[in-house]
Amino acid sequence: MAKEGKPGAQDSIKQEHNGGGIPRLLDAAHIPLLPEERVAIDQEHLAAPIRSPQSKFQLVPEFLKVRGLVKQHLDSFNYFVNVGIKKIVRANERLTTSDPNIYLKYRDVRIGKPLSSGGELVLTPHICRQANFTYAAPILVDIEYICETNGQKSLKVQKGVNIGLMPVMLRSCCCQLYEKDEEELAKLGECPLDPGGYFIIKGNEKVLLMQEQLAKNRIIIDMDKKKRLYASVQSSTATYQSKTIVVMDKDKIYVSSNQFKTQVPVMVVMKAMGMETDQEVVQMIGRDPRYGDLLFPSIEECASLGVHTKKEALDFLKKKLQFPNPRFKENEQVENILRDVYIGFVPARHNFRAKCIYTAVMMRRMMEAILNKDAMDDKVSGFSLKYG
């Protein structure tokens, strides 16, 4: 007869019923788990959220062992050296003159190893600290250009042209200390425990501080100091970085950009990008009649300015340019600004429809915030961390 009482770990008994309804006794403590069951349990345990701050704090030492305090600096610098600088050069690879047949083109770019200004001495961080040198490496490019000799033009290619110096982050992929073991670091006069992630400028160690910036290529709805509602987007491409603002000012909508002396009516900008029909702009924003009511004062202003066609809109914007350049023909400068600078991350070659749609989305987001204050953005969540 079984004793009554609280069962222990080895006395735990699980009752199951077979198909005939007869109870079957199984000792749960002695049932082996299948491999796939054990993996599923481990994954579920690892994926479980950590609730208490005390448990989270215990993870900090392990995180620092894996990541360290400077890995984000090294990753950012290595990405720029291996990827970012190549994108920038590729976006601006061709330099032309008034004669389109004479040009200079960058074919490739790379960062060399740190050398002295004369290129005779291989620099190490220890030497730079002692001699008050800047720990920098040459920027080398391969170029092609047109050379004219005795009236004959020929294509020339030159490799490894030094166009400048770039400070090198210690322990980065360009550094003499990269992937060196403790013995090699000691021979170079470096401490094996030094994590790197900083620069040496004229013998002094310089650290890039972390700073907070608004996320790129994301619409932010907010109020300015004049209590005007606006939608802004920070565009970032390999060629340009610019900020575009669509603002509601005295019931009218304007576009603000540092390319223009003053804010310009949004409907003029839309017409300059090919949206000559007001109805099409309204349909882009949305079918809600309240959107049309909010846009109507801007449509009236555009008509009062005598701007009805694309050419008239381009002529109007040309007069508002902050830095007019006589080198451009007719409205070519305005078209270049609308294509490359205005919401620069939205691609546009000959068709600006994608930019028109994005402008309409910005206006709609702003109108939604006017109709519903809860649609305002939390700028804190719109921030991203940048280093340097």
CSV table of C-alpha atoms in Angstrom, one decimal:
chain,number,residue,atom,x,y,z
A,1,MET,CA,0.0,0.0,0.0
A,2,ALA,CA,1.4,3.4,-1.0
A,3,LYS,CA,2.3,5.8,1.7
A,4,GLU,CA,0.5,9.1,1.7
A,5,GLY,CA,2.5,12.2,1.6
A,6,LYS,CA,4.3,14.6,-0.7
A,7,PRO,CA,6.3,12.7,-3.4
A,8,GLY,CA,10.0,13.5,-3.9
A,9,ALA,CA,11.8,14.0,-7.2
A,10,GLN,CA,12.3,10.2,-7.7
A,11,ASP,CA,8.7,9.4,-6.6
A,12,SER,CA,7.1,11.7,-9.2
A,13,ILE,CA,4.7,9.5,-11.1
A,14,LYS,CA,2.9,10.5,-14.2
A,15,GLN,CA,-0.4,8.8,-15.1
A,16,GLU,CA,-1.3,8.4,-18.7
A,17,HIS,CA,-4.2,6.4,-20.3
A,18,ASN,CA,-3.8,4.1,-23.1
A,19,GLY,CA,-6.4,3.6,-25.8
A,20,GLY,CA,-8.4,1.2,-23.6
A,21,GLY,CA,-8.7,3.6,-20.7
A,22,ILE,CA,-6.3,1.6,-18.4
A,23,PRO,CA,-4.0,3.9,-16.4
A,24,ARG,CA,-0.3,3.6,-17.2
A,25,LEU,CA,2.3,4.6,-14.6
A,26,LEU,CA,5.5,6.3,-15.9
A,27,ASP,CA,8.4,7.5,-14.0
A,28,ALA,CA,8.8,11.1,-15.4
A,29,ALA,CA,12.3,11.5,-13.9
A,30,HIS,CA,13.6,8.6,-15.9
A,31,ILE,CA,12.2,9.4,-19.3
A,32,PRO,CA,15.1,10.4,-21.6
A,33,LEU,CA,14.6,13.4,-23.9
A,34,LEU,CA,15.0,13.0,-27.6
A,35,PRO,CA,17.8,15.2,-29.2
A,36,GLU,CA,15.3,17.4,-31.1
A,37,GLU,CA,13.3,17.9,-27.9
A,38,ARG,CA,16.4,19.0,-25.9
A,39,VAL,CA,17.4,21.5,-28.7
A,40,ALA,CA,13.8,22.9,-28.7
A,41,ILE,CA,14.0,23.4,-24.9
A,42,ASP,CA,17.4,25.1,-25.1
A,43,GLN,CA,16.3,27.4,-27.8
A,44,GLU,CA,13.2,28.4,-25.9
A,45,HIS,CA,15.2,29.0,-22.8
A,46,LEU,CA,17.8,31.2,-24.6
A,47,ALA,CA,15.1,33.2,-26.4
A,48,ALA,CA,13.2,33.9,-23.2
A,49,PRO,CA,13.2,37.7,-22.3
A,50,ILE,CA,15.2,38.8,-19.3
A,51,ARG,CA,12.9,40.6,-16.9
A,52,SER,CA,14.8,41.8,-13.9
A,53,PRO,CA,17.5,44.6,-14.1
A,54,GLN,CA,19.7,42.5,-11.9
A,55,SER,CA,19.7,39.7,-14.4
A,56,LYS,CA,20.5,42.2,-17.2
A,57,PHE,CA,23.3,43.7,-15.3
A,58,GLN,CA,24.9,40.2,-15.0
A,59,LEU,CA,25.1,40.1,-18.8
A,60,VAL,CA,27.3,43.2,-19.0
A,61,PRO,CA,30.6,41.5,-18.2
A,62,GLU,CA,29.9,38.8,-20.8
A,63,PHE,CA,28.9,41.4,-23.4
A,64,LEU,CA,32.1,43.3,-22.8
A,65,LYS,CA,34.2,40.2,-23.2
A,66,VAL,CA,32.7,39.6,-26.6
A,67,ARG,CA,32.2,43.1,-27.9
A,68,GLY,CA,34.5,45.3,-25.8
A,69,LEU,CA,34.1,49.1,-25.6
A,70,VAL,CA,35.5,50.1,-29.0
A,71,LYS,CA,34.2,47.4,-31.4
A,72,GLN,CA,31.6,49.8,-32.8
A,73,HIS,CA,34.4,52.4,-33.5
A,74,LEU,CA,36.5,49.8,-35.3
A,75,ASP,CA,33.6,48.4,-37.3
A,76,SER,CA,32.5,51.9,-38.4
A,77,PHE,CA,36.0,52.8,-39.5
A,78,ASN,CA,36.6,49.5,-41.3
A,79,TYR,CA,33.3,49.8,-43.1
A,80,PHE,CA,34.2,53.3,-44.3
A,81,VAL,CA,37.6,52.2,-45.5
A,82,ASN,CA,36.5,49.1,-47.3
A,83,VAL,CA,33.0,50.2,-48.5
A,84,GLY,CA,32.1,53.8,-47.8
A,85,ILE,CA,35.0,55.6,-49.4
A,86,LYS,CA,34.6,53.5,-52.5
A,87,LYS,CA,30.9,54.4,-52.8
A,88,ILE,CA,31.8,58.1,-52.5
A,89,VAL,CA,34.4,57.9,-55.2
A,90,ARG,CA,32.2,55.9,-57.4
A,91,ALA,CA,29.4,58.5,-57.1
A,92,ASN,CA,31.8,61.3,-58.1
A,93,GLU,CA,34.1,59.3,-60.4
A,94,ARG,CA,34.2,61.5,-63.4
A,95,LEU,CA,35.5,65.0,-63.6
A,96,THR,CA,34.9,66.9,-66.8
A,97,THR,CA,35.8,70.3,-68.3
A,98,SER,CA,34.0,72.6,-70.8
A,99,ASP,CA,35.2,70.1,-73.4
A,100,PRO,CA,33.3,66.8,-72.7
A,101,ASN,CA,36.0,64.8,-74.5
A,102,ILE,CA,38.6,65.8,-71.9
A,103,TYR,CA,38.0,64.2,-68.5
A,104,LEU,CA,39.6,62.5,-65.5
A,105,LYS,CA,38.0,59.4,-64.1
A,106,TYR,CA,38.7,57.6,-60.8
A,107,ARG,CA,38.8,53.9,-61.4
A,108,ASP,CA,39.6,52.6,-57.9
A,109,VAL,CA,40.5,53.9,-54.4
A,110,ARG,CA,42.2,52.2,-51.4
A,111,ILE,CA,44.0,53.1,-48.2
A,112,GLY,CA,47.7,52.2,-48.0
A,113,LYS,CA,49.7,51.4,-44.9
A,114,PRO,CA,50.8,54.3,-42.6
A,115,LEU,CA,54.0,55.9,-43.9
A,116,SER,CA,56.0,59.0,-43.1
A,117,SER,CA,55.5,62.2,-45.2
A,118,GLY,CA,58.4,61.2,-47.4
A,119,GLY,CA,57.2,57.6,-47.7
A,120,GLU,CA,60.6,56.3,-46.5
A,121,LEU,CA,59.6,55.3,-42.9
A,122,VAL,CA,56.9,52.8,-42.0
A,123,LEU,CA,55.0,54.4,-39.2
A,124,THR,CA,53.9,52.7,-36.0
A,125,PRO,CA,51.8,54.2,-33.2
A,126,HIS,CA,54.7,54.1,-30.9
A,127,ILE,CA,56.9,56.1,-33.3
A,128,CYS,CA,54.1,58.7,-33.8
A,129,ARG,CA,53.7,59.2,-30.1
A,130,GLN,CA,57.4,59.7,-29.6
A,131,ALA,CA,58.1,61.9,-32.6
A,132,ASN,CA,54.8,63.9,-32.5
A,133,PHE,CA,53.7,62.5,-35.9
A,134,THR,CA,50.2,62.0,-37.2
A,135,TYR,CA,49.4,58.3,-37.6
A,136,ALA,CA,48.0,58.5,-41.1
A,137,ALA,CA,48.0,56.4,-44.4
A,138,PRO,CA,48.0,57.6,-48.0
A,139,ILE,CA,44.8,57.6,-50.1
A,140,LEU,CA,45.7,55.9,-53.3
A,141,VAL,CA,43.6,56.0,-56.5
A,142,ASP,CA,43.8,54.6,-60.0
A,143,ILE,CA,42.9,57.2,-62.6
A,144,GLU,CA,42.4,57.4,-66.3
A,145,TYR,CA,42.6,60.7,-68.3
A,146,ILE,CA,42.9,62.1,-71.7
A,147,CYS,CA,46.4,63.2,-72.7
A,148,GLU,CA,46.9,65.4,-75.8
A,149,THR,CA,50.3,65.2,-77.6
A,150,ASN,CA,51.0,66.9,-80.9
A,151,GLY,CA,47.3,67.3,-81.5
A,152,GLN,CA,46.6,63.6,-80.8
A,153,LYS,CA,44.4,62.6,-77.9
A,154,SER,CA,45.1,59.3,-76.1
A,155,LEU,CA,43.8,57.6,-73.0
A,156,LYS,CA,46.2,57.2,-70.2
A,157,VAL,CA,45.9,55.0,-67.0
A,158,GLN,CA,47.9,55.7,-63.9
A,159,LYS,CA,47.8,53.6,-60.8
A,160,GLY,CA,48.6,54.3,-57.2
A,161,VAL,CA,48.3,58.1,-57.3
A,162,ASN,CA,48.5,59.6,-53.8
A,163,ILE,CA,45.8,62.2,-53.4
A,164,GLY,CA,46.0,62.8,-49.6
A,165,LEU,CA,46.3,61.3,-46.2
A,166,MET,CA,43.8,59.8,-43.8
A,167,PRO,CA,44.3,59.3,-40.1
A,168,VAL,CA,44.3,55.6,-39.2
A,169,MET,CA,42.4,54.2,-36.2
A,170,LEU,CA,44.5,52.0,-34.1
A,171,ARG,CA,43.7,48.3,-34.4
A,172,SER,CA,41.7,48.9,-37.6
A,173,CYS,CA,42.3,47.0,-40.8
A,174,CYS,CA,44.7,49.7,-42.0
A,175,CYS,CA,46.7,49.7,-38.8
A,176,GLN,CA,50.2,48.1,-38.4
A,177,LEU,CA,48.8,46.5,-35.2
A,178,TYR,CA,46.0,44.7,-37.0
A,179,GLU,CA,45.7,41.0,-36.0
A,180,LYS,CA,49.1,41.1,-34.2
A,181,ASP,CA,49.6,38.7,-31.3
A,182,GLU,CA,50.9,39.7,-27.9
A,183,GLU,CA,54.5,39.0,-28.7
A,184,GLU,CA,54.4,41.1,-31.9
A,185,LEU,CA,52.6,43.9,-30.1
A,186,ALA,CA,55.3,44.0,-27.5
A,187,LYS,CA,58.0,44.2,-30.2
A,188,LEU,CA,56.2,47.3,-31.6
A,189,GLY,CA,56.1,48.9,-28.1
A,190,GLU,CA,52.3,48.4,-27.6
A,191,CYS,CA,50.4,47.1,-24.7
A,192,PRO,CA,48.5,43.9,-25.5
A,193,LEU,CA,45.6,45.2,-23.4
A,194,ASP,CA,45.1,48.4,-25.4
A,195,PRO,CA,41.9,47.9,-27.4
A,196,GLY,CA,42.6,50.7,-29.9
A,197,GLY,CA,39.7,52.5,-31.4
A,198,TYR,CA,41.4,56.0,-31.3
A,199,PHE,CA,43.7,58.1,-33.5
A,200,ILE,CA,47.1,59.7,-33.0
A,201,ILE,CA,47.3,63.3,-34.2
A,202,LYS,CA,50.6,65.1,-33.9
A,203,GLY,CA,51.6,62.7,-31.2
A,204,ASN,CA,48.4,63.1,-29.1
A,205,GLU,CA,45.8,60.4,-28.8
A,206,LYS,CA,42.3,61.5,-30.0
A,207,VAL,CA,39.1,59.7,-29.4
A,208,LEU,CA,35.9,60.1,-31.4
A,209,LEU,CA,32.9,60.7,-29.1
A,210,MET,CA,29.6,59.1,-29.7
A,211,GLN,CA,26.9,61.5,-30.7
A,212,GLU,CA,23.2,61.2,-31.3
A,213,GLN,CA,21.7,62.1,-34.7
A,214,LEU,CA,18.2,61.8,-36.2
A,215,ALA,CA,17.8,58.6,-38.2
A,216,LYS,CA,18.5,59.0,-41.9
A,217,ASN,CA,15.9,58.8,-44.7
A,218,ARG,CA,13.0,58.7,-42.2
A,219,ILE,CA,10.1,61.2,-42.0
A,220,ILE,CA,9.9,63.0,-38.7
A,221,ILE,CA,6.7,65.1,-37.7
A,222,ASP,CA,7.3,67.8,-35.1
A,223,MET,CA,6.8,71.5,-34.2
A,224,ASP,CA,9.4,74.2,-34.7
A,225,LYS,CA,10.2,77.1,-32.4
A,226,LYS,CA,7.4,79.2,-34.1
A,227,LYS,CA,4.9,76.4,-33.2
A,228,ARG,CA,4.6,75.5,-36.9
A,229,LEU,CA,4.0,71.8,-37.7
A,230,TYR,CA,6.5,70.3,-40.2
A,231,ALA,CA,7.6,67.1,-41.7
A,232,SER,CA,11.3,66.7,-42.2
A,233,VAL,CA,13.6,64.0,-43.7
A,234,GLN,CA,17.4,63.9,-43.5
A,235,SER,CA,18.6,62.4,-46.8
A,236,SER,CA,22.0,60.7,-46.9
A,237,THR,CA,23.5,59.3,-50.1
A,238,ALA,CA,27.1,58.7,-51.3
A,239,THR,CA,26.9,62.0,-53.2
A,240,TYR,CA,24.9,64.4,-51.0
A,241,GLN,CA,23.6,64.9,-47.5
A,242,SER,CA,20.7,67.2,-47.2
A,243,LYS,CA,17.6,68.0,-45.1
A,244,THR,CA,14.2,68.6,-46.7
A,245,ILE,CA,11.4,70.2,-44.7
A,246,VAL,CA,7.7,70.5,-45.6
A,247,VAL,CA,6.1,73.0,-43.2
A,248,MET,CA,2.6,74.4,-42.7
A,249,ASP,CA,2.9,78.2,-42.4
A,250,LYS,CA,-0.3,80.3,-42.1
A,251,ASP,CA,-2.5,77.5,-43.6
A,252,LYS,CA,-0.2,77.1,-46.6
A,253,ILE,CA,2.4,74.4,-47.2
A,254,TYR,CA,6.0,75.3,-48.1
A,255,VAL,CA,9.2,73.4,-48.8
A,256,SER,CA,12.3,74.6,-47.0
A,257,SER,CA,15.8,73.7,-48.2
A,258,ASN,CA,19.3,75.3,-47.9
A,259,GLN,CA,19.4,75.4,-51.7
A,260,PHE,CA,16.8,78.2,-51.8
A,261,LYS,CA,16.9,81.6,-50.3
A,262,THR,CA,13.5,81.4,-48.8
A,263,GLN,CA,10.9,78.7,-48.4
A,264,VAL,CA,9.0,77.9,-51.6
A,265,PRO,CA,5.4,76.8,-52.1
A,266,VAL,CA,5.1,73.1,-52.2
A,267,MET,CA,2.7,73.2,-55.2
A,268,VAL,CA,5.4,75.0,-57.2
A,269,VAL,CA,7.9,72.3,-56.4
A,270,MET,CA,5.4,69.6,-57.4
A,271,LYS,CA,4.7,71.3,-60.7
A,272,ALA,CA,8.5,71.7,-61.3
A,273,MET,CA,8.7,67.9,-60.9
A,274,GLY,CA,6.0,67.3,-63.5
A,275,MET,CA,2.8,67.3,-61.5
A,276,GLU,CA,1.0,70.0,-63.4
A,277,THR,CA,-2.5,68.9,-62.5
A,278,ASP,CA,-3.7,69.9,-59.0
A,279,GLN,CA,-6.2,67.0,-58.9
A,280,GLU,CA,-3.4,64.5,-59.3
A,281,VAL,CA,-1.5,66.0,-56.3
A,282,VAL,CA,-4.7,65.7,-54.2
A,283,GLN,CA,-5.2,62.1,-55.2
A,284,MET,CA,-1.5,61.3,-54.3
A,285,ILE,CA,-2.1,62.6,-50.8
A,286,GLY,CA,-5.4,60.7,-50.2
A,287,ARG,CA,-9.1,60.6,-50.8
A,288,ASP,CA,-10.1,62.1,-47.5
A,289,PRO,CA,-11.8,65.4,-48.4
A,290,ARG,CA,-10.1,67.0,-45.3
A,291,TYR,CA,-6.8,66.6,-47.1
A,292,GLY,CA,-8.1,68.6,-50.0
A,293,ASP,CA,-9.4,71.3,-47.7
A,294,LEU,CA,-5.9,71.7,-46.1
A,295,LEU,CA,-4.2,71.8,-49.5
A,296,PHE,CA,-6.6,74.2,-51.1
A,297,PRO,CA,-4.9,77.4,-49.8
A,298,SER,CA,-1.6,76.2,-51.3
A,299,ILE,CA,-3.3,75.5,-54.7
A,300,GLU,CA,-4.7,79.1,-54.6
A,301,GLU,CA,-1.3,80.6,-53.8
A,302,CYS,CA,0.3,78.7,-56.7
A,303,ALA,CA,-2.3,80.0,-59.1
A,304,SER,CA,-1.9,83.6,-57.8
A,305,LEU,CA,1.8,83.4,-58.5
A,306,GLY,CA,1.0,82.6,-62.1
A,307,VAL,CA,2.6,79.2,-62.0
A,308,HIS,CA,0.7,76.6,-64.0
A,309,THR,CA,3.2,74.6,-66.0
A,310,LYS,CA,6.5,72.9,-65.4
A,311,LYS,CA,8.6,75.5,-67.1
A,312,GLU,CA,6.9,78.3,-65.2
A,313,ALA,CA,7.6,76.4,-61.9
A,314,LEU,CA,11.3,75.9,-62.9
A,315,ASP,CA,11.6,79.6,-63.8
A,316,PHE,CA,10.1,80.6,-60.4
A,317,LEU,CA,12.5,78.3,-58.5
A,318,LYS,CA,15.5,79.5,-60.4
A,319,LYS,CA,14.9,83.0,-59.0
A,320,LYS,CA,14.9,81.6,-55.5
A,321,LEU,CA,18.2,79.8,-55.7
A,322,GLN,CA,20.6,80.4,-52.9
A,323,PHE,CA,23.7,80.1,-55.1
A,324,PRO,CA,22.8,80.6,-58.7
A,325,ASN,CA,25.5,79.3,-61.1
A,326,PRO,CA,25.7,80.9,-64.6
A,327,ARG,CA,27.6,77.9,-65.9
A,328,PHE,CA,24.3,76.0,-66.1
A,329,LYS,CA,22.0,76.4,-69.1
A,330,GLU,CA,18.4,77.6,-68.5
A,331,ASN,CA,16.9,75.6,-65.6
A,332,GLU,CA,19.5,72.9,-65.5
A,333,GLN,CA,20.7,73.8,-62.0
A,334,VAL,CA,17.2,73.7,-60.6
A,335,GLU,CA,16.6,70.3,-62.2
A,336,ASN,CA,19.9,69.0,-60.7
A,337,ILE,CA,18.9,70.1,-57.3
A,338,LEU,CA,15.5,68.5,-57.5
A,339,ARG,CA,17.1,65.3,-58.8
A,340,ASP,CA,20.2,65.0,-56.5
A,341,VAL,CA,19.6,67.1,-53.4
A,342,TYR,CA,15.8,67.3,-52.8
A,343,ILE,CA,14.9,64.1,-50.9
A,344,GLY,CA,18.2,62.8,-52.4
A,345,PHE,CA,17.8,59.1,-51.3
A,346,VAL,CA,14.7,58.7,-53.6
A,347,PRO,CA,16.1,57.9,-57.1
A,348,ALA,CA,15.2,60.0,-60.0
A,349,ARG,CA,16.8,60.3,-63.4
A,350,HIS,CA,14.3,61.7,-65.9
A,351,ASN,CA,11.1,60.9,-64.1
A,352,PHE,CA,10.4,62.6,-60.8
A,353,ARG,CA,7.2,60.7,-60.0
A,354,ALA,CA,8.8,58.8,-57.1
A,355,LYS,CA,9.8,62.1,-55.5
A,356,CYS,CA,6.3,63.5,-56.0
A,357,ILE,CA,4.8,60.5,-54.2
A,358,TYR,CA,7.3,60.8,-51.3
A,359,THR,CA,6.5,64.6,-51.0
A,360,ALA,CA,2.8,63.7,-51.0
A,361,VAL,CA,3.4,61.2,-48.2
A,362,MET,CA,5.2,63.9,-46.2
A,363,MET,CA,2.2,66.2,-46.6
A,364,ARG,CA,-0.2,63.5,-45.7
A,365,ARG,CA,1.8,62.6,-42.5
A,366,MET,CA,1.8,66.3,-41.6
A,367,MET,CA,-2.0,66.6,-42.3
A,368,GLU,CA,-2.7,63.6,-40.1
A,369,ALA,CA,-0.8,65.3,-37.3
A,370,ILE,CA,-2.9,68.4,-37.8
A,371,LEU,CA,-6.1,66.4,-37.6
A,372,ASN,CA,-4.9,64.1,-34.8
A,373,LYS,CA,-2.2,65.3,-32.4
A,374,ASP,CA,-1.4,61.7,-31.5
A,375,ALA,CA,0.2,61.3,-34.9
A,376,MET,CA,3.1,63.4,-33.8
A,377,ASP,CA,6.5,61.5,-33.7
A,378,ASP,CA,8.6,60.9,-30.6
A,379,LYS,CA,11.9,62.3,-31.7
A,380,VAL,CA,13.7,60.1,-29.2
A,381,SER,CA,12.7,57.0,-31.0
A,382,GLY,CA,13.8,58.7,-34.3
A,383,PHE,CA,17.4,59.0,-33.1
A,384,SER,CA,20.2,56.7,-34.1
A,385,LEU,CA,23.7,56.5,-32.6
A,386,LYS,CA,26.6,57.7,-34.8
A,387,TYR,CA,30.2,57.6,-34.0
A,388,GLY,CA,32.5,60.4,-35.1
